[in-house]
């Protein structure tokens, strides 16, 4: 991939975010990316544009505007009704080539992880996946002799080597600068009712070719599990809980607190709990008001998914467990005794109210 010449790069302006919708309902990540995109755009004195791709999706424009989009580019075509790699990649790559954004953000969802890399290859730029932090700054971070230090670059930070180190990556020689971001990492803006955005309707034309797949049937997984990303209180268990049956202790605590149970990867790998309850780098990123980490040692991959919780309470028999480094309150001891006692104490307290 060759570098772009400097004159061409100057034509690329503004921050674009892919506004994911499924069944004509916007995904939460769309609003989170607009919030983050707006923050970055403000630093560049630019605008944030949402790119809305689908069929009969014009009705979603106002919601994107109310969550902070300055402009919405709508690509609306019957070929875009369901997500398919080829027409969606054609749509987003065409928008990039036509409108020349400096930065493009895509959610690291099942859709975004397919779409982002396909589009970045098509427009001949790089992509940093699973970013946890985005900043505008200088690259190289520290000026080096005999090397130009470029300003106003997108600095993309992500865990590397299994989360044991943090890498900051830039894309100084190509545009757009592209990143994917996991749901739950960035903060959406407060919704402003009645706020409007400039709307552009754009259609590059869709001619099915041999890369278009045909969708024969869509079967939706039916789950009655509430999303742990929405919970205000999470009671999270790790390998130290000991068994699937022993999670009953955590279920009881969650019930009296009006919270939900979640877990670490070890618990999912052991088959004690379903994947959708997993917190961490390969699970979900959560920000509850209270996070109980019970029998969780606190590997960096787990901590990455919960360190933004308002209050973290750790219970572990190992006083050297790394989870205590991030906990606001730590209790060293046997969870089999502590958790039931805590549950009973809260029950008694609530009964007195």
Short mmCIF file of N, CA and C in Angstrom, two decimals, residues 15-22 24-38 47-54 56-76 105 107 187-201:
data_model
loop_
_atom_site.label_atom_id
_atom_site.label_comp_id
_atom_site.label_asym_id
_atom_site.label_seq_id
_atom_site.Cartn_x
_atom_site.Cartn_y
_atom_site.Cartn_z
N UNK A 15 -15.15 13.81 10.26
CA UNK A 15 -15.23 12.49 10.88
C UNK A 15 -16.54 11.82 10.44
N UNK A 16 -16.44 10.63 9.88
CA UNK A 16 -17.62 9.87 9.46
C UNK A 16 -17.77 8.66 10.36
N UNK A 17 -19.01 8.35 10.72
CA UNK A 17 -19.25 7.12 11.48
C UNK A 17 -20.30 6.28 10.75
N UNK A 18 -20.09 4.97 10.76
CA UNK A 18 -21.06 4.06 10.17
C UNK A 18 -22.20 3.86 11.17
N UNK A 19 -23.40 4.29 10.78
CA UNK A 19 -24.57 4.20 11.66
C UNK A 19 -25.26 2.86 11.41
N UNK A 20 -24.91 1.86 12.20
CA UNK A 20 -25.45 0.52 11.98
C UNK A 20 -26.93 0.46 12.35
N UNK A 21 -27.72 -0.10 11.43
CA UNK A 21 -29.12 -0.39 11.75
C UNK A 21 -29.41 -1.85 11.37
N UNK A 22 -30.27 -2.47 12.13
CA UNK A 22 -30.70 -3.83 11.83
C UNK A 22 -32.22 -3.83 11.94
N UNK A 24 -34.24 -1.90 10.47
CA UNK A 24 -34.66 -0.49 10.55
C UNK A 24 -34.69 0.05 11.99
N UNK A 25 -33.82 -0.52 12.83
CA UNK A 25 -33.66 0.01 14.19
C UNK A 25 -32.17 0.26 14.39
N UNK A 26 -31.84 1.48 14.81
CA UNK A 26 -30.43 1.83 14.99
C UNK A 26 -29.84 1.08 16.17
N UNK A 27 -28.61 0.58 16.01
CA UNK A 27 -27.91 -0.09 17.09
C UNK A 27 -27.29 0.96 18.02
N UNK A 28 -27.19 0.63 19.31
CA UNK A 28 -26.64 1.56 20.30
C UNK A 28 -25.25 2.07 19.95
N UNK A 29 -24.44 1.22 19.32
CA UNK A 29 -23.07 1.61 18.95
C UNK A 29 -23.08 2.83 18.02
N UNK A 30 -24.14 3.00 17.23
CA UNK A 30 -24.21 4.14 16.31
C UNK A 30 -24.15 5.45 17.09
N UNK A 31 -24.87 5.53 18.20
CA UNK A 31 -24.91 6.76 19.00
C UNK A 31 -23.59 6.96 19.76
N UNK A 32 -23.00 5.84 20.20
CA UNK A 32 -21.70 5.94 20.89
C UNK A 32 -20.64 6.49 19.94
N UNK A 33 -20.66 6.02 18.70
CA UNK A 33 -19.66 6.47 17.72
C UNK A 33 -19.89 7.94 17.34
N UNK A 34 -21.16 8.36 17.26
CA UNK A 34 -21.41 9.78 16.97
C UNK A 34 -20.86 10.64 18.11
N UNK A 35 -21.07 10.20 19.36
CA UNK A 35 -20.54 10.94 20.51
C UNK A 35 -19.03 11.06 20.45
N UNK A 36 -18.36 9.95 20.18
CA UNK A 36 -16.90 9.96 20.09
C UNK A 36 -16.45 10.75 18.85
N UNK A 37 -17.18 10.55 17.74
CA UNK A 37 -16.84 11.26 16.50
C UNK A 37 -16.93 12.76 16.66
N UNK A 38 -17.95 13.20 17.40
CA UNK A 38 -18.15 14.63 17.65
C UNK A 38 -16.98 15.20 18.47
N UNK A 47 -16.87 18.67 11.29
CA UNK A 47 -18.21 18.17 11.61
C UNK A 47 -18.19 16.63 11.67
N UNK A 48 -19.23 16.08 12.33
CA UNK A 48 -19.36 14.63 12.35
C UNK A 48 -20.55 14.23 11.47
N UNK A 49 -20.29 13.27 10.59
CA UNK A 49 -21.28 12.80 9.62
C UNK A 49 -21.60 11.34 9.90
N UNK A 50 -22.89 11.01 10.01
CA UNK A 50 -23.30 9.61 10.13
C UNK A 50 -23.62 9.08 8.74
N UNK A 51 -23.15 7.88 8.44
CA UNK A 51 -23.45 7.25 7.15
C UNK A 51 -24.46 6.13 7.42
N UNK A 52 -25.67 6.34 6.92
CA UNK A 52 -26.79 5.43 7.17
C UNK A 52 -27.05 4.61 5.91
N UNK A 53 -26.90 3.28 6.02
CA UNK A 53 -27.02 2.40 4.86
C UNK A 53 -28.14 1.40 5.12
N UNK A 54 -29.08 1.27 4.16
CA UNK A 54 -30.17 0.31 4.32
C UNK A 54 -31.25 0.53 3.28
N UNK A 56 -35.27 1.84 2.91
CA UNK A 56 -36.35 2.56 3.61
C UNK A 56 -35.92 2.97 5.02
N UNK A 57 -34.73 3.54 5.13
CA UNK A 57 -34.20 3.91 6.46
C UNK A 57 -34.24 5.41 6.73
N UNK A 58 -34.86 6.18 5.82
CA UNK A 58 -34.83 7.64 5.98
C UNK A 58 -35.47 8.09 7.29
N UNK A 59 -36.37 7.27 7.81
CA UNK A 59 -37.04 7.61 9.07
C UNK A 59 -36.12 7.62 10.28
N UNK A 60 -34.88 7.13 10.11
CA UNK A 60 -33.95 7.07 11.24
C UNK A 60 -33.06 8.31 11.33
N UNK A 61 -33.16 9.18 10.32
CA UNK A 61 -32.26 10.34 10.24
C UNK A 61 -32.38 11.25 11.46
N UNK A 62 -33.62 11.54 11.88
CA UNK A 62 -33.82 12.49 12.98
C UNK A 62 -33.19 11.99 14.28
N UNK A 63 -33.25 10.67 14.49
CA UNK A 63 -32.67 10.11 15.72
C UNK A 63 -31.15 10.32 15.72
N UNK A 64 -30.53 10.13 14.56
CA UNK A 64 -29.07 10.35 14.46
C UNK A 64 -28.74 11.82 14.73
N UNK A 65 -29.58 12.71 14.20
CA UNK A 65 -29.37 14.15 14.41
C UNK A 65 -29.49 14.50 15.89
N UNK A 66 -30.50 13.94 16.55
CA UNK A 66 -30.75 14.26 17.96
C UNK A 66 -29.61 13.76 18.86
N UNK A 67 -28.90 12.72 18.40
CA UNK A 67 -27.76 12.21 19.17
C UNK A 67 -26.44 12.87 18.75
N UNK A 68 -26.51 13.91 17.91
CA UNK A 68 -25.30 14.70 17.68
C UNK A 68 -24.73 14.73 16.28
N UNK A 69 -25.33 13.99 15.32
CA UNK A 69 -24.79 14.03 13.95
C UNK A 69 -25.06 15.40 13.33
N UNK A 70 -24.01 16.02 12.76
CA UNK A 70 -24.18 17.30 12.06
C UNK A 70 -24.77 17.09 10.68
N UNK A 71 -24.44 15.91 10.11
CA UNK A 71 -24.87 15.61 8.75
C UNK A 71 -25.13 14.12 8.65
N UNK A 72 -26.10 13.73 7.85
CA UNK A 72 -26.36 12.30 7.63
C UNK A 72 -26.34 12.05 6.12
N UNK A 73 -25.49 11.11 5.70
CA UNK A 73 -25.49 10.67 4.30
C UNK A 73 -26.27 9.36 4.27
N UNK A 74 -27.37 9.36 3.51
CA UNK A 74 -28.24 8.18 3.45
C UNK A 74 -28.03 7.46 2.12
N UNK A 75 -27.65 6.18 2.22
CA UNK A 75 -27.58 5.34 1.02
C UNK A 75 -28.74 4.35 1.15
N UNK A 76 -29.78 4.57 0.36
CA UNK A 76 -31.02 3.81 0.52
C UNK A 76 -31.32 3.06 -0.77
N UNK A 105 -15.11 5.85 11.57
CA UNK A 105 -15.27 4.95 12.72
C UNK A 105 -16.40 3.95 12.44
N UNK A 107 -18.36 0.37 14.25
CA UNK A 107 -18.49 -0.44 15.47
C UNK A 107 -17.89 -1.82 15.27
N UNK A 187 -18.78 7.01 24.97
CA UNK A 187 -19.98 7.56 25.58
C UNK A 187 -20.83 8.29 24.54
N UNK A 188 -22.13 7.96 24.50
CA UNK A 188 -23.00 8.72 23.59
C UNK A 188 -23.32 10.08 24.23
N UNK A 189 -23.71 11.02 23.40
CA UNK A 189 -24.10 12.34 23.90
C UNK A 189 -25.55 12.27 24.39
N UNK A 190 -25.95 13.23 25.20
CA UNK A 190 -27.36 13.31 25.61
C UNK A 190 -28.19 13.66 24.38
N UNK A 191 -29.35 13.03 24.30
CA UNK A 191 -30.22 13.26 23.15
C UNK A 191 -30.85 14.65 23.25
N UNK A 192 -30.81 15.40 22.16
CA UNK A 192 -31.42 16.74 22.12
C UNK A 192 -32.63 16.67 21.19
N UNK A 193 -33.82 16.66 21.79
CA UNK A 193 -35.04 16.50 21.00
C UNK A 193 -35.17 17.65 19.99
N UNK A 194 -35.54 17.30 18.76
CA UNK A 194 -35.80 18.33 17.75
C UNK A 194 -34.57 18.81 17.01
N UNK A 195 -33.37 18.35 17.42
CA UNK A 195 -32.16 18.78 16.72
C UNK A 195 -32.17 18.20 15.30
N UNK A 196 -31.75 18.99 14.33
CA UNK A 196 -31.77 18.54 12.93
C UNK A 196 -30.35 18.45 12.37
N UNK A 197 -30.20 17.66 11.33
CA UNK A 197 -28.91 17.53 10.64
C UNK A 197 -29.12 17.80 9.16
N UNK A 198 -28.04 18.19 8.49
CA UNK A 198 -28.08 18.26 7.02
C UNK A 198 -28.19 16.84 6.49
N UNK A 199 -29.03 16.61 5.51
CA UNK A 199 -29.23 15.26 4.98
C UNK A 199 -28.84 15.23 3.50
N UNK A 200 -28.01 14.25 3.14
CA UNK A 200 -27.62 14.05 1.74
C UNK A 200 -28.05 12.64 1.35
N UNK A 201 -28.79 12.54 0.27
CA UNK A 201 -29.14 11.22 -0.24
C UNK A 201 -28.18 10.88 -1.37
#
